[in-house]
Structure formats: structure tokens, C-alpha cells
PDB file of C-alpha atoms and ligand atoms in Angstrom:
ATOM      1  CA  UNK N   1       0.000   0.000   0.000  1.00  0.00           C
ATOM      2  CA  UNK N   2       1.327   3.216  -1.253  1.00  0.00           C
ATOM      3  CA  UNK N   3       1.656   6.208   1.668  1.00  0.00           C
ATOM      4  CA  UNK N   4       0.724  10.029   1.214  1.00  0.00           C
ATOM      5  CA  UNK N   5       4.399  10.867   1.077  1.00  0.00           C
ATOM      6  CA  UNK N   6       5.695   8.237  -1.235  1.00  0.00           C
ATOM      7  CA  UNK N   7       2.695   9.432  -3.811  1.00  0.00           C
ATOM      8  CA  UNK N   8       3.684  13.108  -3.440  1.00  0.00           C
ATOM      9  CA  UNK N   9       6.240  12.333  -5.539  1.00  0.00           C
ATOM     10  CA  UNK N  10       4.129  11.186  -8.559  1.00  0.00           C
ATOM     11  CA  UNK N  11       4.072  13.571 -11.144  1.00  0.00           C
ATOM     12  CA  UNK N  12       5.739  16.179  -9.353  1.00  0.00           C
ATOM     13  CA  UNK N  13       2.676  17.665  -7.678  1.00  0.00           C
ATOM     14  CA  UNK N  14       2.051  18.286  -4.125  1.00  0.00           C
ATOM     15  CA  UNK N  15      -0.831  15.808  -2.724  1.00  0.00           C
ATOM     16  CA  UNK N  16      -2.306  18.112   0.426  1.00  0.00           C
ATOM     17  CA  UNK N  17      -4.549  15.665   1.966  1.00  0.00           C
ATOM     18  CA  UNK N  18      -6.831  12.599   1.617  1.00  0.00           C
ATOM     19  CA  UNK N  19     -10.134  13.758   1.263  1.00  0.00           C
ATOM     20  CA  UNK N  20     -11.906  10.545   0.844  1.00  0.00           C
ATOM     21  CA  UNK N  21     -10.006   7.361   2.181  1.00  0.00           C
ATOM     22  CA  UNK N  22      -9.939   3.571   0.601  1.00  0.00           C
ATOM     23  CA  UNK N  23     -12.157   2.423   2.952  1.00  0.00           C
ATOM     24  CA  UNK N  24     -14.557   5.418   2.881  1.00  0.00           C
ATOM     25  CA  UNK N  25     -14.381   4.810  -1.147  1.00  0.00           C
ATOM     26  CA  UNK N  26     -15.155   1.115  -0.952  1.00  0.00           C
ATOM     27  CA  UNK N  27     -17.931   1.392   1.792  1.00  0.00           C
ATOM     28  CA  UNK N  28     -19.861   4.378  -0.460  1.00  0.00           C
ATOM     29  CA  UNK N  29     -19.565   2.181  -3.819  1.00  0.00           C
ATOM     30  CA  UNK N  30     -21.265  -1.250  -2.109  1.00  0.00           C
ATOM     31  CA  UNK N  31     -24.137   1.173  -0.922  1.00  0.00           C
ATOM     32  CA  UNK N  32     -24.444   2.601  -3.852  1.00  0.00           C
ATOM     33  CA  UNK N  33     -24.705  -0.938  -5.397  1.00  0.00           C
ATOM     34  CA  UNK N  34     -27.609  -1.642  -3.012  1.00  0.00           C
ATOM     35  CA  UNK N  35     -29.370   1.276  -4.001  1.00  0.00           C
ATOM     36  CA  UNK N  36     -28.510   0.463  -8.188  1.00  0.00           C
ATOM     37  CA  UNK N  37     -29.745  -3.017  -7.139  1.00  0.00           C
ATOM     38  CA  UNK N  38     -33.285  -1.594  -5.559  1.00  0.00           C
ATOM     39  CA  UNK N  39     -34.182   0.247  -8.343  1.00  0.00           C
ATOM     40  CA  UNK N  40     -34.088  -1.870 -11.321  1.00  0.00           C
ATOM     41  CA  UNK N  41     -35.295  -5.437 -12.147  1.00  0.00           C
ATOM     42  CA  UNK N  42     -34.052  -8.066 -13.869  1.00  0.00           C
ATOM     43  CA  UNK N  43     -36.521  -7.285 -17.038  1.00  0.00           C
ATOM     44  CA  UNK N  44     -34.931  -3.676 -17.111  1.00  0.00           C
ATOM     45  CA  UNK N  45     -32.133  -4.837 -18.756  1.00  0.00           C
ATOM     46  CA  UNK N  46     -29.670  -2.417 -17.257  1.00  0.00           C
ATOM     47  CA  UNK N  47     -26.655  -1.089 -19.475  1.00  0.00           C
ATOM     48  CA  UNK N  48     -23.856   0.412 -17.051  1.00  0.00           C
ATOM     49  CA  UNK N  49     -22.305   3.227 -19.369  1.00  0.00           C
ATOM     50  CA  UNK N  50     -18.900   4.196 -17.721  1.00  0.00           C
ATOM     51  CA  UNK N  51     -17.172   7.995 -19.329  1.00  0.00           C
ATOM     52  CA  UNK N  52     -13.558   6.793 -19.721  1.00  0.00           C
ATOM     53  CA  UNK N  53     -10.751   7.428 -18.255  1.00  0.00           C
ATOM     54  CA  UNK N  54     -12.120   8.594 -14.748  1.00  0.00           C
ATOM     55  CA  UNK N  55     -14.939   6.396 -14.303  1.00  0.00           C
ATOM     56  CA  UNK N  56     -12.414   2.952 -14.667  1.00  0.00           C
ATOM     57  CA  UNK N  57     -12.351   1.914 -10.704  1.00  0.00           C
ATOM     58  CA  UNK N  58     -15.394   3.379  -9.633  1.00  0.00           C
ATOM     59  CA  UNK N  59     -16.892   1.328 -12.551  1.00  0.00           C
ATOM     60  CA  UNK N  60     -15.186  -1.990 -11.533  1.00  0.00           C
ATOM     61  CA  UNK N  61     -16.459  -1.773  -8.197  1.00  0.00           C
ATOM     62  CA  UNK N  62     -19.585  -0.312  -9.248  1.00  0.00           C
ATOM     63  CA  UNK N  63     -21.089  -3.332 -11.179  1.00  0.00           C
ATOM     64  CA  UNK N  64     -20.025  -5.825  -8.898  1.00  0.00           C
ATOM     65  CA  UNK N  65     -21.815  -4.055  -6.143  1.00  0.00           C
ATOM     66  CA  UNK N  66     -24.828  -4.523  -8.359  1.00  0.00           C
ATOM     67  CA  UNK N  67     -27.002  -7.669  -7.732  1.00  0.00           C
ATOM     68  CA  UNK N  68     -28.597  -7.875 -11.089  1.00  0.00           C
ATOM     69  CA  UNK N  69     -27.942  -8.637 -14.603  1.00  0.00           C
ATOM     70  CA  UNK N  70     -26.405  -5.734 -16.500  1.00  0.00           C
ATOM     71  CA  UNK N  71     -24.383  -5.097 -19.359  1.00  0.00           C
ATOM     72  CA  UNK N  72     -20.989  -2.554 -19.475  1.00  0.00           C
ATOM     73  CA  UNK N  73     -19.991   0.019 -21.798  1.00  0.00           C
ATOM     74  CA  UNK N  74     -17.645   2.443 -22.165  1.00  0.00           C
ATOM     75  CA  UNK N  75     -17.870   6.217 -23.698  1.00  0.00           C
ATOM     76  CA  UNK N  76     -14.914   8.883 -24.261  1.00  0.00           C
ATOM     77  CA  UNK N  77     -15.840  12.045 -23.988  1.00  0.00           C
ATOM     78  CA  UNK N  78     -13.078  14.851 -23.057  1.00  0.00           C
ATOM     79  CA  UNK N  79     -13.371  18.409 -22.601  1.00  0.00           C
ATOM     80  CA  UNK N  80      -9.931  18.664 -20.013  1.00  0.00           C
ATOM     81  CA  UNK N  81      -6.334  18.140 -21.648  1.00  0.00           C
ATOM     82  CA  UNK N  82      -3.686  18.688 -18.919  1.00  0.00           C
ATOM     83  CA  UNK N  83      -5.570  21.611 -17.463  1.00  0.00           C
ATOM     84  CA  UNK N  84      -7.386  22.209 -14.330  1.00  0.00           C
ATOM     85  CA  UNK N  85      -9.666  24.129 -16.123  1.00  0.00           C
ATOM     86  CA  UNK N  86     -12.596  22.689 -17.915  1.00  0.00           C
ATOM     87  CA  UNK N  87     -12.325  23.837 -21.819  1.00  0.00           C
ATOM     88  CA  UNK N  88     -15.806  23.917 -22.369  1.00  0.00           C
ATOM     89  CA  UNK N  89     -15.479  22.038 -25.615  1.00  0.00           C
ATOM     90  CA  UNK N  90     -16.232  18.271 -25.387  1.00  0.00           C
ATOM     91  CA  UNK N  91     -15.722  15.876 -27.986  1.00  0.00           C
ATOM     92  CA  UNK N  92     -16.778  12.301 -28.381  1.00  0.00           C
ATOM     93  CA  UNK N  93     -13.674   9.853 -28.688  1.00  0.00           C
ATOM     94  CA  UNK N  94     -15.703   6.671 -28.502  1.00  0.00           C
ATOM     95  CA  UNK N  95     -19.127   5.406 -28.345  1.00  0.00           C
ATOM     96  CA  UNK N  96     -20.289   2.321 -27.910  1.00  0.00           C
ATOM     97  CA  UNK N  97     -20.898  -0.198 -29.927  1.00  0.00           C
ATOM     98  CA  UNK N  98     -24.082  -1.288 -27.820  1.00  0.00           C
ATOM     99  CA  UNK N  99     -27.071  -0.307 -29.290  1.00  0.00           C
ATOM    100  CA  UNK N 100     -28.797   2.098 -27.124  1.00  0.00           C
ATOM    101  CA  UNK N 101     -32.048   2.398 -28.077  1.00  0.00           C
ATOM    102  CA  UNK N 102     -34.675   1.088 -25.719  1.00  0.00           C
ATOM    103  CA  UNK N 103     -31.980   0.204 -22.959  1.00  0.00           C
ATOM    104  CA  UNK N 104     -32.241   1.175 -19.446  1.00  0.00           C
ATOM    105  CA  UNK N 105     -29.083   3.237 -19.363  1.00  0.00           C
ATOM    106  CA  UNK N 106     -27.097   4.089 -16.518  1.00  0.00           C
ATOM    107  CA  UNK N 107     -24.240   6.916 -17.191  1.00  0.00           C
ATOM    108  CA  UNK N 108     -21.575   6.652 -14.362  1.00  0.00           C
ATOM    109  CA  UNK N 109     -19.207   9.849 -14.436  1.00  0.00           C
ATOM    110  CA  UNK N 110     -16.303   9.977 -12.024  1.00  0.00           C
ATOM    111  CA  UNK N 111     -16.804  13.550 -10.628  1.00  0.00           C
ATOM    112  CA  UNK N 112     -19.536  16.384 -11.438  1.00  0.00           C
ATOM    113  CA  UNK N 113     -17.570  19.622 -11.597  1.00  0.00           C
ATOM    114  CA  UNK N 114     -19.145  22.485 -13.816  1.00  0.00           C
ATOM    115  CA  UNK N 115     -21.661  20.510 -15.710  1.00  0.00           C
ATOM    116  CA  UNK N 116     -20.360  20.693 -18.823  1.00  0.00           C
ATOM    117  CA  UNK N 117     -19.208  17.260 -19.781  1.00  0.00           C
ATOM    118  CA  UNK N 118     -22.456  15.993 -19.323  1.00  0.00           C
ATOM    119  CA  UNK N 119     -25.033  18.921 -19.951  1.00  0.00           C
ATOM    120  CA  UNK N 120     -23.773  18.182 -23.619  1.00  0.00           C
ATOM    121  CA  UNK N 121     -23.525  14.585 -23.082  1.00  0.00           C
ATOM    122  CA  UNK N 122     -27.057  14.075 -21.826  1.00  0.00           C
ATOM    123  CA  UNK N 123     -29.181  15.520 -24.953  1.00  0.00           C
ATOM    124  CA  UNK N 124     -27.025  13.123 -27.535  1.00  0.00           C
ATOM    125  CA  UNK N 125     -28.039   9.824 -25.397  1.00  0.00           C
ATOM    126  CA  UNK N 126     -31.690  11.020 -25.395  1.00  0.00           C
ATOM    127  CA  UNK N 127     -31.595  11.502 -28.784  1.00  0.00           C
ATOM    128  CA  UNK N 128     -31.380   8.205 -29.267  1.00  0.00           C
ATOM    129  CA  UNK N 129     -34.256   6.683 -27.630  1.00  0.00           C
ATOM    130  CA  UNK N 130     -33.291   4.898 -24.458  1.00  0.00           C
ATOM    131  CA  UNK N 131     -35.902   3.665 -22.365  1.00  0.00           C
ATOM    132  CA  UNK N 132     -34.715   5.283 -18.983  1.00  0.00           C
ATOM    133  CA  UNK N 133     -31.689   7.781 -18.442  1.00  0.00           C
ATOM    134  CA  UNK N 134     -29.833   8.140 -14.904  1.00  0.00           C
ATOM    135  CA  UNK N 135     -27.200   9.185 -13.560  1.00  0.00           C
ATOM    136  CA  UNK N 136     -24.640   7.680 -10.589  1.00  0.00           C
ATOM    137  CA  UNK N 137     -21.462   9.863 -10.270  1.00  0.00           C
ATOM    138  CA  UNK N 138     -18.783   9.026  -7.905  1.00  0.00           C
ATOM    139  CA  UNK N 139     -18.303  13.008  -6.919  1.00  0.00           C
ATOM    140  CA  UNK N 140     -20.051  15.768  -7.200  1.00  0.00           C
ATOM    141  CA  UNK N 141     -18.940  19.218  -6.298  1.00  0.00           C
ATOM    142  CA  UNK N 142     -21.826  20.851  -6.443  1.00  0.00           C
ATOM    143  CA  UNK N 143     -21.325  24.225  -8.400  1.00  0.00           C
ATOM    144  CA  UNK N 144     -24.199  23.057 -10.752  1.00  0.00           C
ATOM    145  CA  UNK N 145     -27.604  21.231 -11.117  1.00  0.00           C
ATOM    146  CA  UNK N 146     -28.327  18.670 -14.109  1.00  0.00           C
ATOM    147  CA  UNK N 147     -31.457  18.346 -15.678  1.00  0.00           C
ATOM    148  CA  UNK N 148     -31.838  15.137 -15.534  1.00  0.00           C
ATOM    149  CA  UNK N 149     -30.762  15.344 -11.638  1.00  0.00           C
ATOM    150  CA  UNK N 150     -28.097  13.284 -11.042  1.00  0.00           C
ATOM    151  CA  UNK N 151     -29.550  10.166  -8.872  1.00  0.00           C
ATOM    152  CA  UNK N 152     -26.630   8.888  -7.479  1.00  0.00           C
ATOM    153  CA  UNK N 153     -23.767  10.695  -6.050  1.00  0.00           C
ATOM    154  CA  UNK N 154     -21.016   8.990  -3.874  1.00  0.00           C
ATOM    155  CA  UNK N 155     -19.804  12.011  -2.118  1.00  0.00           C
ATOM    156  CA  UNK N 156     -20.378  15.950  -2.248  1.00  0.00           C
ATOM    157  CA  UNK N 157     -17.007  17.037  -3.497  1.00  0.00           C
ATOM    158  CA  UNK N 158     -14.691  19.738  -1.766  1.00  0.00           C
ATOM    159  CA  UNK N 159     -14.457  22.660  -4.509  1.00  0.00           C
ATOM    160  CA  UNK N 160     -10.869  21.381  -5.450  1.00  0.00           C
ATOM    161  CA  UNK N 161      -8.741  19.346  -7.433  1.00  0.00           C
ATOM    162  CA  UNK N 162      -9.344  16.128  -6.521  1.00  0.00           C
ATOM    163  CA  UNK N 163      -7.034  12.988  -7.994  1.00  0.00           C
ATOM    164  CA  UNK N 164      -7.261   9.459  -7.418  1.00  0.00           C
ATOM    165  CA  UNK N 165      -9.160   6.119  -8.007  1.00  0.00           C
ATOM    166  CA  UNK N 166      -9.700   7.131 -11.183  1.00  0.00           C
ATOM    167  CA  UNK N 167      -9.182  11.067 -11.433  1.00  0.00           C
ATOM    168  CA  UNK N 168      -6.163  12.220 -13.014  1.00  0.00           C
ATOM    169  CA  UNK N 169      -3.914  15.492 -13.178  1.00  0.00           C
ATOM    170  CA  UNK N 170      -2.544  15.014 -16.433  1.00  0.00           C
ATOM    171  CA  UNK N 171      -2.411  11.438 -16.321  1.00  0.00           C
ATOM    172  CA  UNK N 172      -0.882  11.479 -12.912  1.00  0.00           C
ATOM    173  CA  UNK N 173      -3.000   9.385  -9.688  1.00  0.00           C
ATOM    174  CA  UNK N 174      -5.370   7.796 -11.109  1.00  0.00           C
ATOM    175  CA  UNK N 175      -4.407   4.750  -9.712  1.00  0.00           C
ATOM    176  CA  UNK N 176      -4.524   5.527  -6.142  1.00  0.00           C
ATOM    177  CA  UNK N 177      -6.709   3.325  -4.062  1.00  0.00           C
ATOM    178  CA  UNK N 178      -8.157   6.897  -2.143  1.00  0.00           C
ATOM    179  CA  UNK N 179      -9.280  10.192  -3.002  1.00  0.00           C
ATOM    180  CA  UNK N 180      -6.710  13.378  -2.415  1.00  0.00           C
ATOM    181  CA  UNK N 181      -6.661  17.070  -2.649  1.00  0.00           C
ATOM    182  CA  UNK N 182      -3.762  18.788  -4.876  1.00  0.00           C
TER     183      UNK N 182
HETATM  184  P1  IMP Y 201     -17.196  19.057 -15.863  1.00  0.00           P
HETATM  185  O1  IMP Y 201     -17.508  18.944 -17.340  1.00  0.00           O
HETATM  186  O2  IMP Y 201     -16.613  20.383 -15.497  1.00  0.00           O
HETATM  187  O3  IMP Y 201     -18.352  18.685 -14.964  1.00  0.00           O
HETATM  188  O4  IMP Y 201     -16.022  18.060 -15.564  1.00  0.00           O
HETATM  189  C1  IMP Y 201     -16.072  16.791 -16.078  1.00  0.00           C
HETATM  190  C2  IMP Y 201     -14.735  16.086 -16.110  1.00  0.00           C
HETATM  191  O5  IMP Y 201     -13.636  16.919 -15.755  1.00  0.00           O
HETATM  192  C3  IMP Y 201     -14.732  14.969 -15.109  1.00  0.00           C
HETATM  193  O6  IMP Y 201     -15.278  13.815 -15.666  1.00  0.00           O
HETATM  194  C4  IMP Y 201     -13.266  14.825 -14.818  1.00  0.00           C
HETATM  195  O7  IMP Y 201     -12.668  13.967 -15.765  1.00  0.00           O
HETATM  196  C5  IMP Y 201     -12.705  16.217 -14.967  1.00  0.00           C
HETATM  197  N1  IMP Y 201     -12.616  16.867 -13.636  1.00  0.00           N
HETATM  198  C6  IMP Y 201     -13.411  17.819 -13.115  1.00  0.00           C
HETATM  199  N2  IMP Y 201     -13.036  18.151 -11.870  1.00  0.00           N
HETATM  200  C7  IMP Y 201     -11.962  17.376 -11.591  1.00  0.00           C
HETATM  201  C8  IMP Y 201     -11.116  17.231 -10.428  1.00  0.00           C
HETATM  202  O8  IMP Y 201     -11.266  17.862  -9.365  1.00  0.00           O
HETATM  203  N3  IMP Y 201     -10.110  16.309 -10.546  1.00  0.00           N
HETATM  204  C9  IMP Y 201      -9.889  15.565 -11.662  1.00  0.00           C
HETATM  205  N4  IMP Y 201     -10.666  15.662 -12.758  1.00  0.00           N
HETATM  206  C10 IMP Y 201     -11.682  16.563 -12.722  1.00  0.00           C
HETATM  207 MG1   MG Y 202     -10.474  13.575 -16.572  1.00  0.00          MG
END
């Protein structure tokens, strides 16, 4: 198991604190599965659409927290290059090869920052005629509301930069087990 210290020196950048730990992480995602779990059946035929790269871990954990059959998918859609600073531009990298009409979709998003990434993500999926649309999202900061409203959220966010289990700074963290603070 990695320490604070030893990660500091990934990437050069400063990690100030652990925000959310491994076991606060892991705890979150299983009740989040039991929630996912209560509000679908079998018949819904549940596809679990992950945004690549953040959503990676929380996805792994994610589905096998769920207790009911489900298919995964991935998209790519990027609006940050190595800035902190959303661009406001987002482009669609990959989508997936799943047909999405008529499925009961579930978009999973690693963190919910200014809205954009999805307010321009959300109208596409509709427009293709999925049966339900909702939303789980590992963080959420908070700065913005989405129409649809995001169901799930794993943890109100701190308004900073956040890296780990998934987030990145430029490609940095992602792979930490925990959730810290640059
Ligand atoms: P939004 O479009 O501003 O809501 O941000 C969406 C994407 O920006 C997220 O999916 C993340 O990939 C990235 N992002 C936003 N805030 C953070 C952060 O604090 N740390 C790492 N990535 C972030
Ligand atoms: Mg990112």
C-alpha cells in the first residue's frame, strides 16, 4: 500500500490531503450498489455506461456491487487536456458499440464539476431513444444542477482538485486506491 508521502512524488505535484479514504471509497460504492440493485429489475435490462478514463475503478467496483444482470460500456468524452480548467469544448472519442435504443441506461461519471461534460452529453443519449436515463457519479462538487438530476452521487465534493481512483492530473494518480486534494 502506497503512503501520502511516497505518492507526493508522482508527477511532481504536491498531494495536500486525503479527502476521501480507501475504505470510505469502498464502503460508499457497495451502498451505492444496493441502491442500483433496488431500483431496477431483472426485465430492465440495465446497461452500465462508464465515461472513460475517470470512471475505470469506480466502474469496476460499481457493477459488482450490483445484484442484477447488466451489461458494461464504455464512452470517451473529453473536454480537459492537462488543465485544471474545464475547456468547455467536449468531444466524443468513442461510443459504444451497444445499441442504445430502448436500454435502461445508466451513465456513471467519475466527478460532477461544472456541468459541462455531461449537460452536452445528456441531450445526444436522449436523442437516441433509451428507455430510462440516470445518472450515478462518484463526486459531485456541487457548483451546478443537471437536468436530468443526477440520482446517485457517492460524495459531495470539496471545490478542489481532486485525484485518485480514477481522477487524473494530467495522467498522474489515477491509480490511487483513495481520493486526495492537490
Ligand atoms: P465538468 O464537465 O466540469 O463537470 O467536468 C467533467 C470532467 O472533468 C470529469 O469527468 C473529470 O474527468 C474532470 N474533472 C473535473 N473536476 C476534476 C477534479 O477535481 N479532478 C480531476 N478531474 C476533474
Ligand atoms: Mg479527466
Amino acid at each position: 500500500m502506497p503512503t501520502l508521502t511516497e505518492d507526493t512524488q508522482l508527477g511532481g505535484q504536491e498531494l495536500k490531503r486525503i479527502v476521501f479514504s480507501e475504505d470510505d471509497v469502498q464502503l460508499r460504492v457497495r451502498e451505492l450498489g444496493r441502491e442500483i440493485t433496488a431500483a431496477y429489475t431483472a426485465s430492465d435490462r440495465l446497461l452500465v455506461l462508464g465515461l472513460l478514463k475517470g470512471s475505470f475503478l469506480f466502474m469496476a467496483d460499481l457493477v459488482r456491487a450490483i445484484e442484477l444482470p447488466l451489461h458494461v460500456d464504455f464512452m470517451v468524452a473529453t473536454s480537459y487536456g492537462a488543465n485544471k480548467a474545464s475547456s468547455g469544448d467536449v468531444r466524443l472519442l468513442y461510443d459504444p458499440g451497444a445499441s442504445l435504443k430502448g436500454r435502461a441506461v445508466l451513465l456513471v461519471e467519475d466527478i460532477i464539476d461544472s456541468g459541462n461534460t455531461l449537460t452536452r452529453l445528456i441531450p445526444r443519449l436522449e436523442a437516441r431513444g433509451l428507455a430510462s436515463l440516470e445518472i450515478c457519479a462518484l463526486l459531485h462538487k456541487r457548483l451546478t444542477t443537471l437536468e436530468p438530476e443526477t440520482r446517485w452521487v457517492g460524495f459531495d465534493a470539496p471545490n478542489e482538485f481532486l485525484v485518485g481512483y480514477g481522477l487524473d492530473y494530467a495522467e498522474d494518480f489515477r491509480h490511487l486506491p483513495y481520493i486526495a486534494s492537490l
